[in-house]
Amino acid sequence: MLDKIQQLLNEVNSLTAASADDVEALRIRYLSKKGEVNQLMADFRTVPAEMKKEIGMRINELKTRATERIAELRDAVATKETAADDVDLTRTPYPIALGTRHPLTIVRNEIVDIFSRLGFTLAEGPEVEDDWHVYSSMNFADDHPARDMQDTFFVEAHPDIILRSHTSSVQARTMERQQPPIRVICPGRVYRNEAISARAHCFFHQVEGLYVDRDVSFKDLKQVLLLFAQEMFGKDTRIRLRPSYFPFTEPSAEMDISCNICGGTGCSFCKHTGWVEILGCGMVDPAVLEANGIDSSVYRGYAFGMGVERITNLKYQVKDLRMFSENDVRFLEEFTAAH
Ligand code: PHE
């Protein structure tokens, strides 16, 4: 009988269970009414009196051990099952790191949004362009000094293929495709061969607008730009137009807004003038309309163009242009709440 008890003890010590059902089966096998332990109890009656003490202790030891071992197995199986329940492999990993829109995208969208409320539709074009769409169709003569205004990047294999230096190329592409009325807003990246510094970069972003129809006047241009300035910088914003020169517009102007940082009283941003320049504009030169297949005796147009970086600097006072392309998340995260 001692041998039998020892054998059962060994068995109990090496029990394993994979599930709650296994544990229950073991409990029934060892500890139930008809289980191994009770079986031994029943046989105990036949044990000679002088052996009863030792055998009794051994049976108790077995019973305790079996009870402990089965409880251990029950715990182990329970923890395993809860852990497995908690792992949902289809769940999105938390925390979800939310990205932010780039400040230039926020401002570009805002500009496009203002003009689309005024009836302008979006037009886009390629960044790698040909000379015709960037310069020739825009009235830059081959030896026109204005061509030197743009420090162009050429694609070496093809002297005719360049990176666009302004988005006026999209105006050209729109006019060659479509007869008036034309009212488009053209946002996009442009390239100029400039040394990179806090104030200049070899690429930046523009938004240009073009309106061609019968009876379009400078007055219309001025009113639309005033509305834009007030939507963008607040309703107290004032504008002023100064005569300027662009090959594709005549007359041409540059537009200033009352400095939105000091409110026009003078600060270092506006160099104490109270005004900051934000865009170029003018009436489309009839030669540009003709070059793009539009009858200049019937139609007239205005155009304007602005740098998105400049508008963004005015809105958010970003001091160094390079921050826009460095992708430093500490900078980008500052715009989380903006849109
Ligand atoms: N294309 C001009 C520039 O790049 C901006 C402009 C557009 C000026 C339309 C007048 C009219 O500087």
mmCIF file of C-alpha atoms and ligand atoms in Angstrom:
data_model
loop_
_atom_site.group_PDB
_atom_site.id
_atom_site.type_symbol
_atom_site.label_atom_id
_atom_site.label_comp_id
_atom_site.label_asym_id
_atom_site.label_seq_id
_atom_site.Cartn_x
_atom_site.Cartn_y
_atom_site.Cartn_z
ATOM 1 C CA MET A 1 0.000 0.000 0.000
ATOM 2 C CA LEU A 2 2.872 2.377 0.742
ATOM 3 C CA ASP A 3 4.169 1.738 -2.748
ATOM 4 C CA LYS A 4 0.801 2.565 -4.228
ATOM 5 C CA ILE A 5 0.665 5.836 -2.258
ATOM 6 C CA GLN A 6 4.184 6.774 -3.363
ATOM 7 C CA GLN A 7 3.293 6.073 -6.990
ATOM 8 C CA LEU A 8 0.178 8.252 -6.776
ATOM 9 C CA LEU A 9 2.251 11.052 -5.143
ATOM 10 C CA ASN A 10 4.725 10.977 -8.027
ATOM 11 C CA GLU A 11 1.851 11.074 -10.478
ATOM 12 C CA VAL A 12 0.202 14.013 -8.731
ATOM 13 C CA ASN A 13 3.461 16.008 -8.669
ATOM 14 C CA SER A 14 3.850 15.769 -12.412
ATOM 15 C CA LEU A 15 0.227 16.443 -13.405
ATOM 16 C CA THR A 16 -0.380 18.908 -16.246
ATOM 17 C CA ALA A 17 -3.550 20.441 -17.653
ATOM 18 C CA ALA A 18 -4.229 22.515 -20.756
ATOM 19 C CA SER A 19 -7.752 23.618 -19.996
ATOM 20 C CA ALA A 20 -10.313 23.980 -17.230
ATOM 21 C CA ASP A 21 -11.897 20.720 -18.441
ATOM 22 C CA ASP A 22 -8.585 18.897 -17.963
ATOM 23 C CA VAL A 23 -8.365 20.231 -14.408
ATOM 24 C CA GLU A 24 -11.880 19.043 -13.635
ATOM 25 C CA ALA A 25 -11.089 15.580 -15.011
ATOM 26 C CA LEU A 26 -8.064 15.388 -12.710
ATOM 27 C CA ARG A 27 -10.110 16.488 -9.714
ATOM 28 C CA ILE A 28 -12.620 13.731 -10.418
ATOM 29 C CA ARG A 29 -9.870 11.176 -10.903
ATOM 30 C CA TYR A 30 -8.057 11.945 -7.614
ATOM 31 C CA LEU A 31 -10.366 13.763 -5.240
ATOM 32 C CA SER A 32 -13.980 12.800 -5.994
ATOM 33 C CA LYS A 33 -15.997 10.293 -3.987
ATOM 34 C CA LYS A 34 -14.809 7.460 -6.151
ATOM 35 C CA GLY A 35 -11.409 8.968 -6.781
ATOM 36 C CA GLU A 36 -8.012 7.538 -5.971
ATOM 37 C CA VAL A 37 -7.733 9.160 -2.546
ATOM 38 C CA ASN A 38 -11.128 7.950 -1.329
ATOM 39 C CA GLN A 39 -10.291 4.522 -2.703
ATOM 40 C CA LEU A 40 -7.260 4.447 -0.421
ATOM 41 C CA MET A 41 -9.423 5.569 2.505
ATOM 42 C CA ALA A 42 -11.731 2.643 1.838
ATOM 43 C CA ASP A 43 -8.810 0.222 1.770
ATOM 44 C CA PHE A 44 -7.480 1.764 4.987
ATOM 45 C CA ARG A 45 -9.866 -0.372 7.019
ATOM 46 C CA THR A 46 -7.930 -3.489 6.039
ATOM 47 C CA VAL A 47 -4.556 -2.067 7.103
ATOM 48 C CA PRO A 48 -3.029 -3.854 10.135
ATOM 49 C CA ALA A 49 -3.258 -1.736 13.300
ATOM 50 C CA GLU A 50 0.518 -1.222 13.668
ATOM 51 C CA MET A 51 0.695 0.269 10.128
ATOM 52 C CA LYS A 52 -2.367 2.517 10.479
ATOM 53 C CA LYS A 53 -0.480 5.546 11.804
ATOM 54 C CA GLU A 54 2.114 5.684 9.048
ATOM 55 C CA ILE A 55 -0.280 4.822 6.232
ATOM 56 C CA GLY A 56 -2.833 7.306 7.558
ATOM 57 C CA MET A 57 -0.234 10.095 7.465
ATOM 58 C CA ARG A 58 0.871 9.156 3.972
ATOM 59 C CA ILE A 59 -2.737 9.157 2.651
ATOM 60 C CA ASN A 60 -3.291 12.603 4.171
ATOM 61 C CA GLU A 61 -0.076 13.801 2.644
ATOM 62 C CA LEU A 62 -1.236 12.548 -0.759
ATOM 63 C CA LYS A 63 -4.642 14.181 -0.356
ATOM 64 C CA THR A 64 -3.125 17.554 0.583
ATOM 65 C CA ARG A 65 -0.633 17.372 -2.236
ATOM 66 C CA ALA A 66 -3.298 16.412 -4.808
ATOM 67 C CA THR A 67 -5.567 19.247 -3.628
ATOM 68 C CA GLU A 68 -2.728 21.766 -3.856
ATOM 69 C CA ARG A 69 -1.545 20.577 -7.236
ATOM 70 C CA ILE A 70 -5.031 20.680 -8.755
ATOM 71 C CA ALA A 71 -5.611 24.179 -7.358
ATOM 72 C CA GLU A 72 -2.296 25.292 -8.885
ATOM 73 C CA LEU A 73 -3.307 23.869 -12.249
ATOM 74 C CA ARG A 74 -6.715 25.569 -12.042
ATOM 75 C CA ASP A 75 -5.039 28.947 -11.403
ATOM 76 C CA ALA A 76 -2.542 28.479 -14.209
ATOM 77 C CA VAL A 77 -5.215 27.573 -16.725
ATOM 78 C CA ALA A 78 -7.415 30.505 -15.647
ATOM 79 C CA THR A 79 -4.629 33.088 -16.044
ATOM 80 C CA LYS A 80 -3.713 31.647 -19.416
ATOM 81 C CA GLU A 81 -7.282 31.831 -20.652
ATOM 82 C CA THR A 82 -7.854 35.420 -19.453
ATOM 83 C CA ALA A 83 -4.593 36.529 -21.029
ATOM 84 C CA ALA A 84 -5.604 34.958 -24.318
ATOM 85 C CA ASP A 85 -9.008 36.674 -24.133
ATOM 86 C CA ASP A 86 -7.376 40.083 -23.672
ATOM 87 C CA VAL A 87 -5.260 39.895 -26.796
ATOM 88 C CA ASP A 88 -7.332 41.174 -29.698
ATOM 89 C CA LEU A 89 -5.032 40.881 -32.642
ATOM 90 C CA THR A 90 -7.366 42.911 -34.844
ATOM 91 C CA ARG A 91 -7.329 45.925 -32.546
ATOM 92 C CA THR A 92 -5.508 49.129 -33.575
ATOM 93 C CA PRO A 93 -2.362 49.602 -31.498
ATOM 94 C CA TYR A 94 -2.740 52.399 -28.958
ATOM 95 C CA PRO A 95 -1.911 55.181 -28.581
ATOM 96 C CA ILE A 96 -2.605 56.249 -32.147
ATOM 97 C CA ALA A 97 -0.084 58.902 -33.102
ATOM 98 C CA LEU A 98 -2.084 61.487 -35.047
ATOM 99 C CA GLY A 99 -0.205 63.351 -37.741
ATOM 100 C CA THR A 100 -0.667 67.051 -38.367
ATOM 101 C CA ARG A 101 -1.094 68.992 -41.545
ATOM 102 C CA HIS A 102 1.978 70.887 -42.649
ATOM 103 C CA PRO A 103 1.615 74.625 -41.955
ATOM 104 C CA LEU A 104 2.094 75.377 -45.657
ATOM 105 C CA THR A 105 -0.714 72.958 -46.516
ATOM 106 C CA ILE A 106 -2.977 74.567 -43.932
ATOM 107 C CA VAL A 107 -2.379 78.024 -45.393
ATOM 108 C CA ARG A 108 -2.555 76.837 -49.001
ATOM 109 C CA ASN A 109 -5.928 75.225 -48.289
ATOM 110 C CA GLU A 110 -7.137 78.393 -46.645
ATOM 111 C CA ILE A 111 -6.136 80.519 -49.654
ATOM 112 C CA VAL A 112 -7.753 78.085 -52.087
ATOM 113 C CA ASP A 113 -10.848 77.960 -49.915
ATOM 114 C CA ILE A 114 -11.267 81.751 -49.872
ATOM 115 C CA PHE A 115 -10.962 81.981 -53.651
ATOM 116 C CA SER A 116 -13.218 79.032 -54.275
ATOM 117 C CA ARG A 117 -15.916 80.847 -52.335
ATOM 118 C CA LEU A 118 -15.398 83.699 -54.827
ATOM 119 C CA GLY A 119 -16.009 81.325 -57.735
ATOM 120 C CA PHE A 120 -12.452 80.231 -58.603
ATOM 121 C CA THR A 121 -11.832 76.580 -59.427
ATOM 122 C CA LEU A 122 -8.641 74.668 -58.739
ATOM 123 C CA ALA A 123 -6.123 74.103 -61.556
ATOM 124 C CA GLU A 124 -2.840 72.254 -61.233
ATOM 125 C CA GLY A 125 0.029 71.512 -63.596
ATOM 126 C CA PRO A 126 3.421 69.790 -63.782
ATOM 127 C CA GLU A 127 6.474 70.954 -61.821
ATOM 128 C CA VAL A 128 8.809 69.813 -64.607
ATOM 129 C CA GLU A 129 7.778 72.149 -67.418
ATOM 130 C CA ASP A 130 8.845 73.328 -70.847
ATOM 131 C CA ASP A 131 10.139 76.776 -71.605
ATOM 132 C CA TRP A 132 6.973 77.694 -73.524
ATOM 133 C CA HIS A 133 4.569 77.363 -70.608
ATOM 134 C CA VAL A 134 6.852 79.008 -68.045
ATOM 135 C CA TYR A 135 8.330 81.857 -70.127
ATOM 136 C CA SER A 136 7.575 82.233 -73.824
ATOM 137 C CA SER A 137 3.786 82.028 -73.614
ATOM 138 C CA MET A 138 3.968 84.401 -70.660
ATOM 139 C CA ASN A 139 5.512 87.090 -72.835
ATOM 140 C CA PHE A 140 9.131 86.702 -71.755
ATOM 141 C CA ALA A 141 11.073 87.489 -74.979
ATOM 142 C CA ASP A 142 14.140 85.339 -75.580
ATOM 143 C CA ASP A 143 16.440 88.176 -74.594
ATOM 144 C CA HIS A 144 14.018 89.811 -72.217
ATOM 145 C CA PRO A 145 15.852 90.996 -69.121
ATOM 146 C CA ALA A 146 12.939 89.739 -67.011
ATOM 147 C CA ARG A 147 14.075 86.213 -67.811
ATOM 148 C CA ASP A 148 17.084 86.905 -65.660
ATOM 149 C CA MET A 149 14.747 87.656 -62.787
ATOM 150 C CA GLN A 150 14.177 83.948 -62.473
ATOM 151 C CA ASP A 151 17.154 81.791 -61.649
ATOM 152 C CA THR A 152 15.924 78.725 -63.407
ATOM 153 C CA PHE A 153 16.901 75.078 -62.869
ATOM 154 C CA PHE A 154 17.396 73.374 -66.230
ATOM 155 C CA VAL A 155 17.089 69.647 -66.764
ATOM 156 C CA GLU A 156 20.501 69.173 -68.348
ATOM 157 C CA ALA A 157 19.717 66.698 -71.076
ATOM 158 C CA HIS A 158 17.051 69.082 -72.380
ATOM 159 C CA PRO A 159 17.662 72.829 -72.341
ATOM 160 C CA ASP A 160 13.965 73.279 -73.056
ATOM 161 C CA ILE A 161 12.868 71.305 -69.990
ATOM 162 C CA ILE A 162 13.003 73.199 -66.721
ATOM 163 C CA LEU A 163 11.625 73.174 -63.205
ATOM 164 C CA ARG A 164 8.886 75.802 -63.194
ATOM 165 C CA SER A 165 9.934 78.986 -61.458
ATOM 166 C CA HIS A 166 6.366 80.225 -61.010
ATOM 167 C CA THR A 167 2.912 78.703 -61.317
ATOM 168 C CA SER A 168 2.022 81.061 -64.177
ATOM 169 C CA SER A 169 2.687 77.984 -66.315
ATOM 170 C CA VAL A 170 -0.619 76.638 -65.019
ATOM 171 C CA GLN A 171 -2.347 79.801 -66.249
ATOM 172 C CA ALA A 172 -0.872 79.132 -69.701
ATOM 173 C CA ARG A 173 -2.006 75.517 -69.630
ATOM 174 C CA THR A 174 -5.500 76.544 -68.584
ATOM 175 C CA MET A 175 -5.858 79.160 -71.346
ATOM 176 C CA GLU A 176 -4.631 76.842 -74.090
ATOM 177 C CA ARG A 177 -7.232 74.294 -73.024
ATOM 178 C CA GLN A 178 -10.200 76.468 -72.290
ATOM 179 C CA GLN A 179 -11.912 79.571 -73.693
ATOM 180 C CA PRO A 180 -13.202 82.266 -71.286
ATOM 181 C CA PRO A 181 -14.826 82.681 -68.906
ATOM 182 C CA ILE A 182 -11.831 81.358 -66.978
ATOM 183 C CA ARG A 183 -11.561 81.716 -63.238
ATOM 184 C CA VAL A 184 -8.857 79.492 -61.760
ATOM 185 C CA ILE A 185 -6.686 79.325 -58.690
ATOM 186 C CA CYS A 186 -3.341 77.542 -59.195
ATOM 187 C CA PRO A 187 -1.397 76.379 -56.132
ATOM 188 C CA GLY A 188 1.900 74.561 -56.439
ATOM 189 C CA ARG A 189 5.587 74.182 -55.731
ATOM 190 C CA VAL A 190 8.070 76.251 -57.690
ATOM 191 C CA TYR A 191 11.861 76.167 -57.961
ATOM 192 C CA ARG A 192 14.497 78.885 -58.158
ATOM 193 C CA ASN A 193 18.229 78.537 -58.105
ATOM 194 C CA GLU A 194 18.857 80.387 -54.868
ATOM 195 C CA ALA A 195 21.282 79.732 -52.046
ATOM 196 C CA ILE A 196 19.387 78.318 -49.078
ATOM 197 C CA SER A 197 19.163 80.641 -46.091
ATOM 198 C CA ALA A 198 16.640 81.770 -43.486
ATOM 199 C CA ARG A 199 15.110 84.086 -46.089
ATOM 200 C CA ALA A 200 15.432 82.155 -49.384
ATOM 201 C CA HIS A 201 15.099 78.592 -50.538
ATOM 202 C CA CYS A 202 15.583 76.751 -53.813
ATOM 203 C CA PHE A 203 11.925 75.746 -53.721
ATOM 204 C CA PHE A 204 8.831 77.362 -52.306
ATOM 205 C CA HIS A 205 5.104 77.479 -52.922
ATOM 206 C CA GLN A 206 2.867 79.840 -54.813
ATOM 207 C CA VAL A 207 -0.785 80.352 -55.414
ATOM 208 C CA GLU A 208 -1.687 82.211 -58.583
ATOM 209 C CA GLY A 209 -5.090 83.294 -59.752
ATOM 210 C CA LEU A 210 -6.371 84.071 -63.228
ATOM 211 C CA TYR A 211 -9.665 85.568 -64.319
ATOM 212 C CA VAL A 212 -10.417 86.091 -68.005
ATOM 213 C CA ASP A 213 -13.784 87.256 -69.329
ATOM 214 C CA ARG A 214 -15.416 90.180 -71.149
ATOM 215 C CA ASP A 215 -15.203 93.507 -69.298
ATOM 216 C CA VAL A 216 -12.816 92.453 -66.558
ATOM 217 C CA SER A 217 -11.270 95.529 -65.003
ATOM 218 C CA PHE A 218 -8.572 96.518 -62.545
ATOM 219 C CA LYS A 219 -11.379 97.475 -60.172
ATOM 220 C CA ASP A 220 -12.520 93.833 -60.059
ATOM 221 C CA LEU A 221 -8.988 92.756 -59.279
ATOM 222 C CA LYS A 222 -8.637 95.247 -56.461
ATOM 223 C CA GLN A 223 -11.967 94.288 -54.900
ATOM 224 C CA VAL A 224 -11.209 90.555 -54.992
ATOM 225 C CA LEU A 225 -7.789 91.124 -53.432
ATOM 226 C CA LEU A 226 -9.273 93.306 -50.698
ATOM 227 C CA LEU A 227 -11.795 90.585 -49.897
ATOM 228 C CA PHE A 228 -9.023 88.010 -49.839
ATOM 229 C CA ALA A 229 -6.812 90.097 -47.528
ATOM 230 C CA GLN A 230 -9.676 90.660 -45.095
ATOM 231 C CA GLU A 231 -10.697 87.000 -45.069
ATOM 232 C CA MET A 232 -7.113 85.896 -44.526
ATOM 233 C CA PHE A 233 -5.871 88.520 -42.058
ATOM 234 C CA GLY A 234 -8.993 89.977 -40.480
ATOM 235 C CA LYS A 235 -11.640 92.469 -41.532
ATOM 236 C CA ASP A 236 -9.697 95.545 -40.436
ATOM 237 C CA THR A 237 -6.899 94.755 -42.882
ATOM 238 C CA ARG A 238 -6.180 97.516 -45.409
ATOM 239 C CA ILE A 239 -4.463 97.091 -48.747
ATOM 240 C CA ARG A 240 -2.435 99.337 -51.017
ATOM 241 C CA LEU A 241 -1.226 98.757 -54.566
ATOM 242 C CA ARG A 242 2.136 100.008 -55.807
ATOM 243 C CA PRO A 243 3.028 100.097 -59.526
ATOM 244 C CA SER A 244 5.376 97.306 -60.519
ATOM 245 C CA TYR A 245 6.500 95.302 -63.502
ATOM 246 C CA PHE A 246 5.866 91.747 -64.707
ATOM 247 C CA PRO A 247 6.270 90.654 -68.334
ATOM 248 C CA PHE A 248 2.824 89.023 -68.380
ATOM 249 C CA THR A 249 0.719 91.811 -66.877
ATOM 250 C CA GLU A 250 0.148 95.431 -67.897
ATOM 251 C CA PRO A 251 -0.380 97.427 -65.806
ATOM 252 C CA SER A 252 1.268 95.536 -62.953
ATOM 253 C CA ALA A 253 1.221 96.132 -59.232
ATOM 254 C CA GLU A 254 2.490 94.810 -55.959
ATOM 255 C CA MET A 255 0.074 94.639 -53.104
ATOM 256 C CA ASP A 256 0.849 95.443 -49.485
ATOM 257 C CA ILE A 257 -1.396 94.801 -46.529
ATOM 258 C CA SER A 258 -1.394 96.785 -43.314
ATOM 259 C CA CYS A 259 1.048 94.865 -41.098
ATOM 260 C CA ASN A 260 -1.022 92.315 -39.217
ATOM 261 C CA ILE A 261 1.619 91.924 -36.544
ATOM 262 C CA CYS A 262 1.673 95.547 -35.301
ATOM 263 C CA GLY A 263 -1.667 96.544 -36.835
ATOM 264 C CA GLY A 264 0.045 99.154 -39.001
ATOM 265 C CA THR A 265 1.777 101.141 -36.270
ATOM 266 C CA GLY A 266 5.234 99.898 -37.245
ATOM 267 C CA CYS A 267 7.355 96.974 -36.012
ATOM 268 C CA SER A 268 10.504 95.148 -37.038
ATOM 269 C CA PHE A 269 8.535 92.742 -39.240
ATOM 270 C CA CYS A 270 7.235 95.575 -41.455
ATOM 271 C CA LYS A 271 10.501 97.497 -41.045
ATOM 272 C CA HIS A 272 8.518 100.196 -39.263
ATOM 273 C CA THR A 273 6.538 101.093 -42.372
ATOM 274 C CA GLY A 274 3.234 99.600 -41.213
ATOM 275 C CA TRP A 275 2.908 97.731 -44.531
ATOM 276 C CA VAL A 276 4.035 94.312 -45.780
ATOM 277 C CA GLU A 277 4.114 93.150 -49.366
ATOM 278 C CA ILE A 278 2.166 89.967 -50.015
ATOM 279 C CA LEU A 279 1.587 89.566 -53.746
ATOM 280 C CA GLY A 280 2.094 90.611 -57.339
ATOM 281 C CA CYS A 281 -0.813 91.287 -59.700
ATOM 282 C CA GLY A 282 -1.983 93.058 -62.798
ATOM 283 C CA MET A 283 -4.114 92.963 -65.927
ATOM 284 C CA VAL A 284 -3.120 90.093 -68.203
ATOM 285 C CA ASP A 285 -1.023 91.504 -71.062
ATOM 286 C CA PRO A 286 -3.022 91.115 -74.323
ATOM 287 C CA ALA A 287 0.071 89.457 -75.837
ATOM 288 C CA VAL A 288 -0.299 86.648 -73.256
ATOM 289 C CA LEU A 289 -3.964 86.139 -74.158
ATOM 290 C CA GLU A 290 -3.052 85.979 -77.860
ATOM 291 C CA ALA A 291 -0.106 83.606 -77.294
ATOM 292 C CA ASN A 292 -2.525 81.249 -75.539
ATOM 293 C CA GLY A 293 -5.259 81.364 -78.196
ATOM 294 C CA ILE A 294 -7.610 83.893 -76.605
ATOM 295 C CA ASP A 295 -8.916 86.846 -78.628
ATOM 296 C CA SER A 296 -7.655 89.956 -76.825
ATOM 297 C CA SER A 297 -10.080 92.204 -78.688
ATOM 298 C CA VAL A 298 -12.951 90.433 -76.943
ATOM 299 C CA TYR A 299 -11.513 89.328 -73.621
ATOM 300 C CA ARG A 300 -9.542 90.845 -70.805
ATOM 301 C CA GLY A 301 -8.188 89.358 -67.629
ATOM 302 C CA TYR A 302 -6.421 89.891 -64.376
ATOM 303 C CA ALA A 303 -3.888 87.713 -62.614
ATOM 304 C CA PHE A 304 -2.219 87.646 -59.239
ATOM 305 C CA GLY A 305 0.378 85.500 -57.536
ATOM 306 C CA MET A 306 1.584 85.075 -53.971
ATOM 307 C CA GLY A 307 4.077 83.021 -51.985
ATOM 308 C CA VAL A 308 2.504 80.617 -49.506
ATOM 309 C CA GLU A 309 5.580 80.784 -47.244
ATOM 310 C CA ARG A 310 5.217 84.547 -46.985
ATOM 311 C CA ILE A 311 1.540 84.372 -46.043
ATOM 312 C CA THR A 312 2.336 81.621 -43.532
ATOM 313 C CA ASN A 313 5.111 83.727 -41.990
ATOM 314 C CA LEU A 314 2.689 86.585 -41.578
ATOM 315 C CA LYS A 315 0.071 84.364 -39.980
ATOM 316 C CA TYR A 316 2.361 82.314 -37.765
ATOM 317 C CA GLN A 317 5.588 84.357 -37.559
ATOM 318 C CA VAL A 318 7.868 81.568 -38.684
ATOM 319 C CA LYS A 319 11.251 83.284 -38.714
ATOM 320 C CA ASP A 320 13.334 80.832 -40.747
ATOM 321 C CA LEU A 321 12.166 79.489 -44.125
ATOM 322 C CA ARG A 322 14.226 76.344 -43.655
ATOM 323 C CA MET A 323 11.901 75.166 -40.893
ATOM 324 C CA PHE A 324 9.262 74.416 -43.514
ATOM 325 C CA SER A 325 11.358 71.690 -45.110
ATOM 326 C CA GLU A 326 13.310 70.274 -42.165
ATOM 327 C CA ASN A 327 10.417 68.147 -40.911
ATOM 328 C CA ASP A 328 11.267 68.702 -37.273
ATOM 329 C CA VAL A 329 8.245 67.216 -35.514
ATOM 330 C CA ARG A 330 8.544 69.704 -32.642
ATOM 331 C CA PHE A 331 7.850 72.475 -35.170
ATOM 332 C CA LEU A 332 5.161 70.563 -37.075
ATOM 333 C CA GLU A 333 3.294 69.580 -33.894
ATOM 334 C CA GLU A 334 2.740 73.244 -33.074
ATOM 335 C CA PHE A 335 0.156 73.281 -35.832
ATOM 336 C CA THR A 336 -1.920 70.374 -34.452
ATOM 337 C CA ALA A 337 -4.789 72.593 -33.400
ATOM 338 C CA ALA A 338 -4.820 74.736 -36.525
ATOM 339 C CA HIS A 339 -6.829 72.345 -38.717
HETATM 340 N N1 PHE B 1 4.418 84.968 -61.405
HETATM 341 C C1 PHE B 1 4.767 86.056 -60.543
HETATM 342 C C2 PHE B 1 5.952 85.661 -59.703
HETATM 343 O O1 PHE B 1 6.324 84.518 -59.690
HETATM 344 C C3 PHE B 1 3.630 86.449 -59.646
HETATM 345 C C4 PHE B 1 2.524 87.081 -60.415
HETATM 346 C C5 PHE B 1 1.501 86.330 -60.895
HETATM 347 C C6 PHE B 1 2.512 88.454 -60.644
HETATM 348 C C7 PHE B 1 0.465 86.906 -61.604
HETATM 349 C C8 PHE B 1 1.506 89.027 -61.343
HETATM 350 C C9 PHE B 1 0.477 88.271 -61.825
HETATM 351 O O2 PHE B 1 6.569 86.484 -59.039
#
